[in-house]
Short mmCIF file of C-alpha atoms in Angstrom, two decimals:
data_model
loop_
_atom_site.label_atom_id
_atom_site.label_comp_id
_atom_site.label_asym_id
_atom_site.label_seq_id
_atom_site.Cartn_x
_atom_site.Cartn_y
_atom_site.Cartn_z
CA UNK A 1 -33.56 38.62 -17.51
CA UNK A 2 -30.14 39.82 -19.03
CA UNK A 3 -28.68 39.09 -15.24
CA UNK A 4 -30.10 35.75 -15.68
CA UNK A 5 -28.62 35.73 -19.04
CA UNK A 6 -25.30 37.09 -18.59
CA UNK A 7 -24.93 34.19 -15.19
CA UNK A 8 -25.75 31.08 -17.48
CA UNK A 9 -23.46 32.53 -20.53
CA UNK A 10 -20.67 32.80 -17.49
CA UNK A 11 -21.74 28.94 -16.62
CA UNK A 12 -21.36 28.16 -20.37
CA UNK A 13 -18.62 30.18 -20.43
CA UNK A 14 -16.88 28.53 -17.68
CA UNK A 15 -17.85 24.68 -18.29
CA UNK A 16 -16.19 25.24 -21.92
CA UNK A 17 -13.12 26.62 -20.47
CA UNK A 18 -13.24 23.64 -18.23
CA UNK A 19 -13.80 21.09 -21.38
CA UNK A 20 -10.86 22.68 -23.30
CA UNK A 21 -8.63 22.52 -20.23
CA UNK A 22 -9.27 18.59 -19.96
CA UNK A 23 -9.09 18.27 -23.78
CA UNK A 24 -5.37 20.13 -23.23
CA UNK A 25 -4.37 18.08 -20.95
CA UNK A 26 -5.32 14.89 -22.08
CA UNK A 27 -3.20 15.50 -25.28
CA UNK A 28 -0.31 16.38 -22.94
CA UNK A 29 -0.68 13.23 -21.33
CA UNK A 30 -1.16 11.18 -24.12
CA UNK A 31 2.08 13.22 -25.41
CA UNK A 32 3.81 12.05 -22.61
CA UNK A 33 3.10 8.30 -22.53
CA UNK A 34 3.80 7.98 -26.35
CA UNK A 35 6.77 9.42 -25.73
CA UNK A 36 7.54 6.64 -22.64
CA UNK A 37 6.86 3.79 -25.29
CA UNK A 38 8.66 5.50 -28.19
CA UNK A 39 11.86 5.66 -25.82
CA UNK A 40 12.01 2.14 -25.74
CA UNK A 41 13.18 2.01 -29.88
CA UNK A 42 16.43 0.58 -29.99
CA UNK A 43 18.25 3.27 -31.51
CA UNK A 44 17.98 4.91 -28.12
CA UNK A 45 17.46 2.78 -25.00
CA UNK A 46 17.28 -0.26 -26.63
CA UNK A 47 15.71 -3.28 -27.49
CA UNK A 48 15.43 -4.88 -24.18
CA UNK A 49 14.85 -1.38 -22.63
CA UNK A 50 12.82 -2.22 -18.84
CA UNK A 51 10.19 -0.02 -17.67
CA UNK A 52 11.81 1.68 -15.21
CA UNK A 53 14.04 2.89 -17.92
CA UNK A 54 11.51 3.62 -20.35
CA UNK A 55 9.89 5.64 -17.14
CA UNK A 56 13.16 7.57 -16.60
CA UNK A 57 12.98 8.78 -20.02
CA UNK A 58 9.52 9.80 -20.46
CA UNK A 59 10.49 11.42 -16.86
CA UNK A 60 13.00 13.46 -18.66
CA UNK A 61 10.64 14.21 -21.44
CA UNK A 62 7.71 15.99 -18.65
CA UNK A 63 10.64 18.11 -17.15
CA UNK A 64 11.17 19.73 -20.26
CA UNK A 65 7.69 19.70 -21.92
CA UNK A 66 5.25 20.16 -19.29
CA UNK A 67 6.95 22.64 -16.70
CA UNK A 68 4.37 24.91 -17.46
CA UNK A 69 1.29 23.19 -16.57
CA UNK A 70 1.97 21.73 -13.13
CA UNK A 71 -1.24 19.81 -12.81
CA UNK A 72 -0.21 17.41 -15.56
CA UNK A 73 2.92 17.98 -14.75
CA UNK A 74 1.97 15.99 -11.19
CA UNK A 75 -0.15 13.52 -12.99
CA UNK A 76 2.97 12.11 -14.62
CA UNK A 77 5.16 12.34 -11.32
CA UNK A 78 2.52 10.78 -9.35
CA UNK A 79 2.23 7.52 -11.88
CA UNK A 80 6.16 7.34 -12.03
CA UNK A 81 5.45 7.16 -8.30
CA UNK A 82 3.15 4.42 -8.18
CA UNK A 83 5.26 2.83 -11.27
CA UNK A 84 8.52 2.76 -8.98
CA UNK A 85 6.34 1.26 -6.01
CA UNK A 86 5.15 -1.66 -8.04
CA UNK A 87 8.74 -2.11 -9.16
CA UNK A 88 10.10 -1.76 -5.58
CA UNK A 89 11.99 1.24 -5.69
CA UNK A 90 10.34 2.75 -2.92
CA UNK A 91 13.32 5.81 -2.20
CA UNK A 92 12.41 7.04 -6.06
CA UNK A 93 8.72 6.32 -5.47
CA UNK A 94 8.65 8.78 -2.52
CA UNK A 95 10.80 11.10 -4.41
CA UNK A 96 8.54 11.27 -7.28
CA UNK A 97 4.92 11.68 -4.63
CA UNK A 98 6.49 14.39 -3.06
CA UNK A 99 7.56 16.14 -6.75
CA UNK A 100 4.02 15.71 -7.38
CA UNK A 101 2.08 16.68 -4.13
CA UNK A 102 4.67 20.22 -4.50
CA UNK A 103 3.38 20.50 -8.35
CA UNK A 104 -0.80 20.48 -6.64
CA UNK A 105 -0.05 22.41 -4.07
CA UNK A 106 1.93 25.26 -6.26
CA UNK A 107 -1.14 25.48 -8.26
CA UNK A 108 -3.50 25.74 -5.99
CA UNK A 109 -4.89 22.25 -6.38
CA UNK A 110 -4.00 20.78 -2.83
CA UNK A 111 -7.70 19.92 -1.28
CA UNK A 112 -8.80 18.95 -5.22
CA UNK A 113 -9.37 15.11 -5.76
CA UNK A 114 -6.14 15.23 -7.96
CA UNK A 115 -4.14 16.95 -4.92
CA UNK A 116 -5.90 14.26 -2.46
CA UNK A 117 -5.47 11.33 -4.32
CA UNK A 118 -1.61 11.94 -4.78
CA UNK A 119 -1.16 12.69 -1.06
CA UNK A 120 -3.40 9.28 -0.91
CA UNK A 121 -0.88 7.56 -2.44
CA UNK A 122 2.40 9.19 -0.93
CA UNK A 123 0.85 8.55 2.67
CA UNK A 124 0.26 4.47 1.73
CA UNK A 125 3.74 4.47 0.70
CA UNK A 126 4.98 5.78 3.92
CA UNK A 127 3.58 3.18 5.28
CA UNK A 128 5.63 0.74 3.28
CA UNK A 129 8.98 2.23 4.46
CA UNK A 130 8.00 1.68 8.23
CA UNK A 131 7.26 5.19 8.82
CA UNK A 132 3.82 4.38 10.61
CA UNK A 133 2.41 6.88 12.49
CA UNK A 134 3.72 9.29 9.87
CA UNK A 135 0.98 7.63 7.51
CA UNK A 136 -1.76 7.39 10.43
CA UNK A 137 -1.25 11.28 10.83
CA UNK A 138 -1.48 11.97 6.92
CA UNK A 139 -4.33 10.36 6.15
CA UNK A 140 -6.44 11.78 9.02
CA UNK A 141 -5.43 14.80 7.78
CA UNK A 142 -6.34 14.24 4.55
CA UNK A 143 -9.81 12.85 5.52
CA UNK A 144 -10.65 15.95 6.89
CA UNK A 145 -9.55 17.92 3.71
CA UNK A 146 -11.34 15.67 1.48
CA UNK A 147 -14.90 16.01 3.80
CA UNK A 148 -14.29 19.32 3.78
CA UNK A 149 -13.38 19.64 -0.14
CA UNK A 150 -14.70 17.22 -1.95
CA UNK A 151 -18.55 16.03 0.25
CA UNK A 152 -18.30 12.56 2.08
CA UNK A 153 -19.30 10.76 -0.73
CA UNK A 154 -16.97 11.83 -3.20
CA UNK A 155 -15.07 8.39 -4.37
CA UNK A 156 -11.64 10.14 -3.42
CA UNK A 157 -12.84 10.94 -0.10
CA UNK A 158 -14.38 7.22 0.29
CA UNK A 159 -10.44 5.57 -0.90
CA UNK A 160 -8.94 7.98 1.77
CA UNK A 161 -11.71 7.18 4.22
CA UNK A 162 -11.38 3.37 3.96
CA UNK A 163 -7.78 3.95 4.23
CA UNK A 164 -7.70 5.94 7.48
CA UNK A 165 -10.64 3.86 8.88
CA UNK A 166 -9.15 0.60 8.11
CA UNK A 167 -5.72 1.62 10.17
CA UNK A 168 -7.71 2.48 13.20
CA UNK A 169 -9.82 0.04 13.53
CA UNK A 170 -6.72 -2.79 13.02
CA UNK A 171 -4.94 -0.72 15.45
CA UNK A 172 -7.58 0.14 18.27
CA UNK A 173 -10.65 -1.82 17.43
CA UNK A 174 -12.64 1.39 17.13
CA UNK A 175 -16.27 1.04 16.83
CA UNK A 176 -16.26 4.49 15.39
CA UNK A 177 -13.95 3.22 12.61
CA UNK A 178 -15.64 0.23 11.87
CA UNK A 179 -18.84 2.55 11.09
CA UNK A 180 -17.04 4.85 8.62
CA UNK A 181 -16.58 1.47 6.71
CA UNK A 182 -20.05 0.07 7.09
CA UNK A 183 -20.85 3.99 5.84
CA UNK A 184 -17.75 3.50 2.82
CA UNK A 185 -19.83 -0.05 1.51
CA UNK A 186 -23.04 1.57 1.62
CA UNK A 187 -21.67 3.85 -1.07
CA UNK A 188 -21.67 0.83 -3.41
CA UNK A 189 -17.92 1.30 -3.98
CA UNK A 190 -15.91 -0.61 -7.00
CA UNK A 191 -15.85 -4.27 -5.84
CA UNK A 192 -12.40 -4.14 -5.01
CA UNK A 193 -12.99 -1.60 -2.56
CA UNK A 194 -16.48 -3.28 -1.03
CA UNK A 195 -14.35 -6.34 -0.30
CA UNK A 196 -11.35 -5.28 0.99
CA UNK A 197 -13.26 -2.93 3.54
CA UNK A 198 -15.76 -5.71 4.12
CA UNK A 199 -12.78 -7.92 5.54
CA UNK A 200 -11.85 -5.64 7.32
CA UNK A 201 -14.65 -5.20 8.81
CA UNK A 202 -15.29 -8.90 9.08
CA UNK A 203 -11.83 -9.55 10.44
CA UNK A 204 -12.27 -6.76 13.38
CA UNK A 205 -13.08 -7.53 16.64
CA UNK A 206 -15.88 -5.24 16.67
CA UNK A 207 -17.93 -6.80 13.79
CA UNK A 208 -20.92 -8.52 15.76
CA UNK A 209 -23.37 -11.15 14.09
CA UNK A 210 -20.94 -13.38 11.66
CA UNK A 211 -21.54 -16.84 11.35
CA UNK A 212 -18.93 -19.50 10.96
CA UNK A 213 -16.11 -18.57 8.69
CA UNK A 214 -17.78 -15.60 7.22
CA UNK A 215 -14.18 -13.98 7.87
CA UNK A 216 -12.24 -16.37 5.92
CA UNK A 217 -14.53 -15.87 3.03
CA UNK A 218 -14.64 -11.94 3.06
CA UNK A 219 -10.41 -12.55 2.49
CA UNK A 220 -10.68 -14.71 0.60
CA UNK A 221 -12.82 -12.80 -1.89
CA UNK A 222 -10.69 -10.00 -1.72
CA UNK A 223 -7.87 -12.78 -3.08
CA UNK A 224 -10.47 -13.38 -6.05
CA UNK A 225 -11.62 -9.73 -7.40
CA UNK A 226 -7.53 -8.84 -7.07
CA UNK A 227 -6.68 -12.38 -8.94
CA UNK A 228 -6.48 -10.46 -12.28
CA UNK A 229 -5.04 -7.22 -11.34
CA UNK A 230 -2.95 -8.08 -8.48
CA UNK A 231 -0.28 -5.33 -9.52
CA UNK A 232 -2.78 -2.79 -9.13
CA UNK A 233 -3.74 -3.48 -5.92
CA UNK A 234 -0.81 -4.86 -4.22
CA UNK A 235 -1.52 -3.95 -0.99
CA UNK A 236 -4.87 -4.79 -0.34
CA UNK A 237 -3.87 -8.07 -1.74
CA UNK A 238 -0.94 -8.93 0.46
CA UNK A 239 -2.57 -7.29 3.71
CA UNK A 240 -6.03 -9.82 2.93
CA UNK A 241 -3.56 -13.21 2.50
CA UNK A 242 -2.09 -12.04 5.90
CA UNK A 243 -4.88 -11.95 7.52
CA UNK A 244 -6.14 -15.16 5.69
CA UNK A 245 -3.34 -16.82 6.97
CA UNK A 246 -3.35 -15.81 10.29
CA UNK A 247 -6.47 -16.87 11.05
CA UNK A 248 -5.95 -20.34 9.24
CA UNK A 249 -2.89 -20.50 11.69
CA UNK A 250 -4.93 -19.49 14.61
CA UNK A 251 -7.62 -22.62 13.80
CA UNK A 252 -5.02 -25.20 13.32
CA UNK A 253 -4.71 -25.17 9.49
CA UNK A 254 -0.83 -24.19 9.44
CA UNK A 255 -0.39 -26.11 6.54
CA UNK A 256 -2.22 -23.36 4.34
CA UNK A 257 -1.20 -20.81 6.17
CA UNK A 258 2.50 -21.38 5.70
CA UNK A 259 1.63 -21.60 1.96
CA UNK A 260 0.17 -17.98 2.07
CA UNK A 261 3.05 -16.64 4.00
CA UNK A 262 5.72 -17.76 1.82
CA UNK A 263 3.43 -16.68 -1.30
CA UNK A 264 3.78 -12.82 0.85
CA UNK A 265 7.39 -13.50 1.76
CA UNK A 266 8.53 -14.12 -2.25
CA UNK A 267 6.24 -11.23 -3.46
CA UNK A 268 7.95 -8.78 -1.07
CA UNK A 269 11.06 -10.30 -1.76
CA UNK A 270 10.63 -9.54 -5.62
CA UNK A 271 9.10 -6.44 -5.18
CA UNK A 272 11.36 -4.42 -2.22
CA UNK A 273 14.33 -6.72 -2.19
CA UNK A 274 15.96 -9.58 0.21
CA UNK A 275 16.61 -6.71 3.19
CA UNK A 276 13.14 -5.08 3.20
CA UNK A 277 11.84 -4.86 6.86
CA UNK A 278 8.44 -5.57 5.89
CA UNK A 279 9.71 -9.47 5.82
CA UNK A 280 10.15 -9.58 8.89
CA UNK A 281 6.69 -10.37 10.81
CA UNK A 282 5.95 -12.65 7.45
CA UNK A 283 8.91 -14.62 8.12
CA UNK A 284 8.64 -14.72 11.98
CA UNK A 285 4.84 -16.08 10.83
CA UNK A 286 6.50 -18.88 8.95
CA UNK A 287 9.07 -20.39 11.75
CA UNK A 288 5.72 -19.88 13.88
CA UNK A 289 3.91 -22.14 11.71
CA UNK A 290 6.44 -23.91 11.21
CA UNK A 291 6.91 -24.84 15.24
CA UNK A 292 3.18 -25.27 15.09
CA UNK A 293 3.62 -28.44 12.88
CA UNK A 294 6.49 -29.72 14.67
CA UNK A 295 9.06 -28.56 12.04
CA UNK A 296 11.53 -27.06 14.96
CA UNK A 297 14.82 -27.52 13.02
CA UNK A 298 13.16 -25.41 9.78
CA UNK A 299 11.75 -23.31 12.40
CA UNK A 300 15.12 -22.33 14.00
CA UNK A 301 16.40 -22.18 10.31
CA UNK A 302 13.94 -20.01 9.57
CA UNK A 303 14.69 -17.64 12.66
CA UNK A 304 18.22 -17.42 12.18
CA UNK A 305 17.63 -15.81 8.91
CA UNK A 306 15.00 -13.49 9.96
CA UNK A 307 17.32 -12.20 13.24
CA UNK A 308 19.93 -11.89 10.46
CA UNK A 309 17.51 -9.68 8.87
CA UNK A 310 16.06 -7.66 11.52
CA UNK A 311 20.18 -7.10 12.38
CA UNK A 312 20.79 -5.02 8.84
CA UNK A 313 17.23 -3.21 8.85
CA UNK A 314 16.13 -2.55 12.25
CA UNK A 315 17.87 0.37 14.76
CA UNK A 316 19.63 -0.86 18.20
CA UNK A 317 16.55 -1.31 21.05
CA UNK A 318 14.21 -2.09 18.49
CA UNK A 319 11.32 -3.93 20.20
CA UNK A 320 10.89 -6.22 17.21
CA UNK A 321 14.09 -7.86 18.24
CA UNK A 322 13.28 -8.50 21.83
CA UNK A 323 10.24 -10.01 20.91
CA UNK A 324 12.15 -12.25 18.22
CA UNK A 325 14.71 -13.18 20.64
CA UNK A 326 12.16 -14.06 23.09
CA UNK A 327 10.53 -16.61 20.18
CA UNK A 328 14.07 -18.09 19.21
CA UNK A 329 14.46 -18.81 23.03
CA UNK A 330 10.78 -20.63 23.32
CA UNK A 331 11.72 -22.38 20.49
CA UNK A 332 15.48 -23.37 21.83
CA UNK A 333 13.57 -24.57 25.25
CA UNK A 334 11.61 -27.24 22.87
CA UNK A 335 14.86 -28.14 21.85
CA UNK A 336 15.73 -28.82 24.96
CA UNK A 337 18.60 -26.35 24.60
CA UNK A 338 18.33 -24.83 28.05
CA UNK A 339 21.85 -22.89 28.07
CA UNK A 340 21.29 -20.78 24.17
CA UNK A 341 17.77 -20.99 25.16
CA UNK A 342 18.79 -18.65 28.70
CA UNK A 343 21.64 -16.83 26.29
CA UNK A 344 18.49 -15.52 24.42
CA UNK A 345 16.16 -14.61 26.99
CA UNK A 346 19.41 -12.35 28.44
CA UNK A 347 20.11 -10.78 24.80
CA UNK A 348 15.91 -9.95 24.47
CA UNK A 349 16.38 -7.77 28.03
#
């Protein structure tokens, strides 16, 4: 009996501990963002103070005030992260995931759903500056840690699952992928989550049994539950109107699907700048579109500018530029421009 006893006053013991932890660091954090919004008075940063400045400061603020507890120490790093991302500073949005993945793993807290969800969110990002299979490798990784941690049915471990899954099975139509997410929606995830994977699902090639433009309306749902919080999930959001659009293009219905690519095209623009490299295939899908409809002067418009891109943001050899010299000289040919039409089939080899 006093074994008994002495066990469930260590439980007690331990679960208060645990409460007065939280408590402590919620008051930190709240610290923290009070401190973010106070920095924006105009005796300091001013009166028309941004948020990335008002996130520098409060930046300043954790370095000095929460060195000592790392764990909320990488909660703050990790939301400057995702703040910078959102505001397309994507060199101090890695900088700041990889302060805060450091911060876990120095205390111990790598495999915890804090550690996973930050590596989560650095591994997303990588894919964002083009550094593909980088992300692909992270996240199986981090799968495995979170299975292995946190129990397959931990909510971190579905986000990381759906993540990983979803890659795979766009990449190598993977019927083994495309179960994970069948497994993810049986869950009953957030309904964010339920329709994003469900288009994915629905826009795979292994998905058997849909009826007629079940696809479309899996996207396009994802477009309605992100309508009112499209910040927070940017890129579920863009990667469900490309797919939209594709497929629109694919049936005929350019129109529409030029519409959603320049809505893509203006959001990265505004969100990563005028020489990101992710514009690339969205603007090679508008002169597409564009040809589609019989627009071929627009269309070679819009393919000068997006070889002029590819030019500043893509290495020497890069076999996106073959393949878009190899559209520009299809689309000279229509012109009937047979000599820069066989001037850019020479430059693609």
């Amino acid at each position: 009996l006093l074994a008994v006893l002495a066990t469930s006053l260590a439980v007690v013991r331990s679960e208060r501990n645990a409460a007065v932890a939280s408590q402590q660091e919620s008051e930190r954090l709240l610290a923290f963002f009070l401190e973010v919004f106070s920095s924006a008075r105009g005796d300091r940063l001013g009166r028309d103070v941004t948020v990335l400045e008002a996130g520098e400061a409060g930046l300043e603020w954790a370095d000095e005030r929460v060195a000592d507890d790392p764990m909320v120490a990488a909660a703050v790093h990790q939301a400057a992260g995702n703040l910078f991302h959102t505001q397309g500073r994507v060199d101090r949005a890695i900088e700041q995931l990889d302060i805060a993945a450091d911060l876990a793993d120095s205390a111990g807290q790598r495999a915890s759903m804090a550690g996973i969800l930050i590596r989560n969110d650095r591994a997303i990002l990588l894919g964002d500056l083009n550094r593909h299979e980088e992300m692909v490798r992270e996240l199986e990784l981090l799968h495995t840690e979170a299975m292995d941690g946190l129990g397959s049915r931990h909510p971190a471990t579905l986000l990381v699952k759906a993540n990983y899954a979803g890659q795979v099975l766009v990449e190598r139509q993977d019927p083994n992928a495309a179960e994970a997410l069948r497994f993810v929606v049986a869950q009953g995830p957030e309904p964010i989550m339920e329709a994003y994977v469900t288009a994915l699902l629905a826009t795979s090639q292994v998905q058997e049994g849909l009826g007629p433009g079940e696809a479309e309306n899996a996207l396009r749902r994802v477009l309605d539950v992100t309508d009112e919080t499209p910040e927070r999930w940017l890129r579920q959001r863009l990667g469900a109107q490309n797919n939209l659009a594709a497929r629109l293009h694919a049936a005929g219905q350019s129109e529409e699907a030029i519409g959603l690519f320049v809505q893509i095209r203006d959001t990265l623009r505004e969100r990563f700048g005028p020489d990101s490299s992710n514009l690339i295939v969205t603007m090679n899908n508008i002169a597409s579109a564009q040809e589609r409809l019989g627009r071929l002067d627009a269309a070679l418009l819009t393919r000068d500018e997006v070889e002029a891109l590819a030019a500043r943001t893509l290495p020497p050899g890069h076999p996106s530029s073959a393949r878009l010299l190899s559209g520009r000289a299809d689309l000279l040919l229509r012109l009937n421009r047979l000599a820069d039409a066989e001037a850019a089939l020479m430059q693609a080899r």
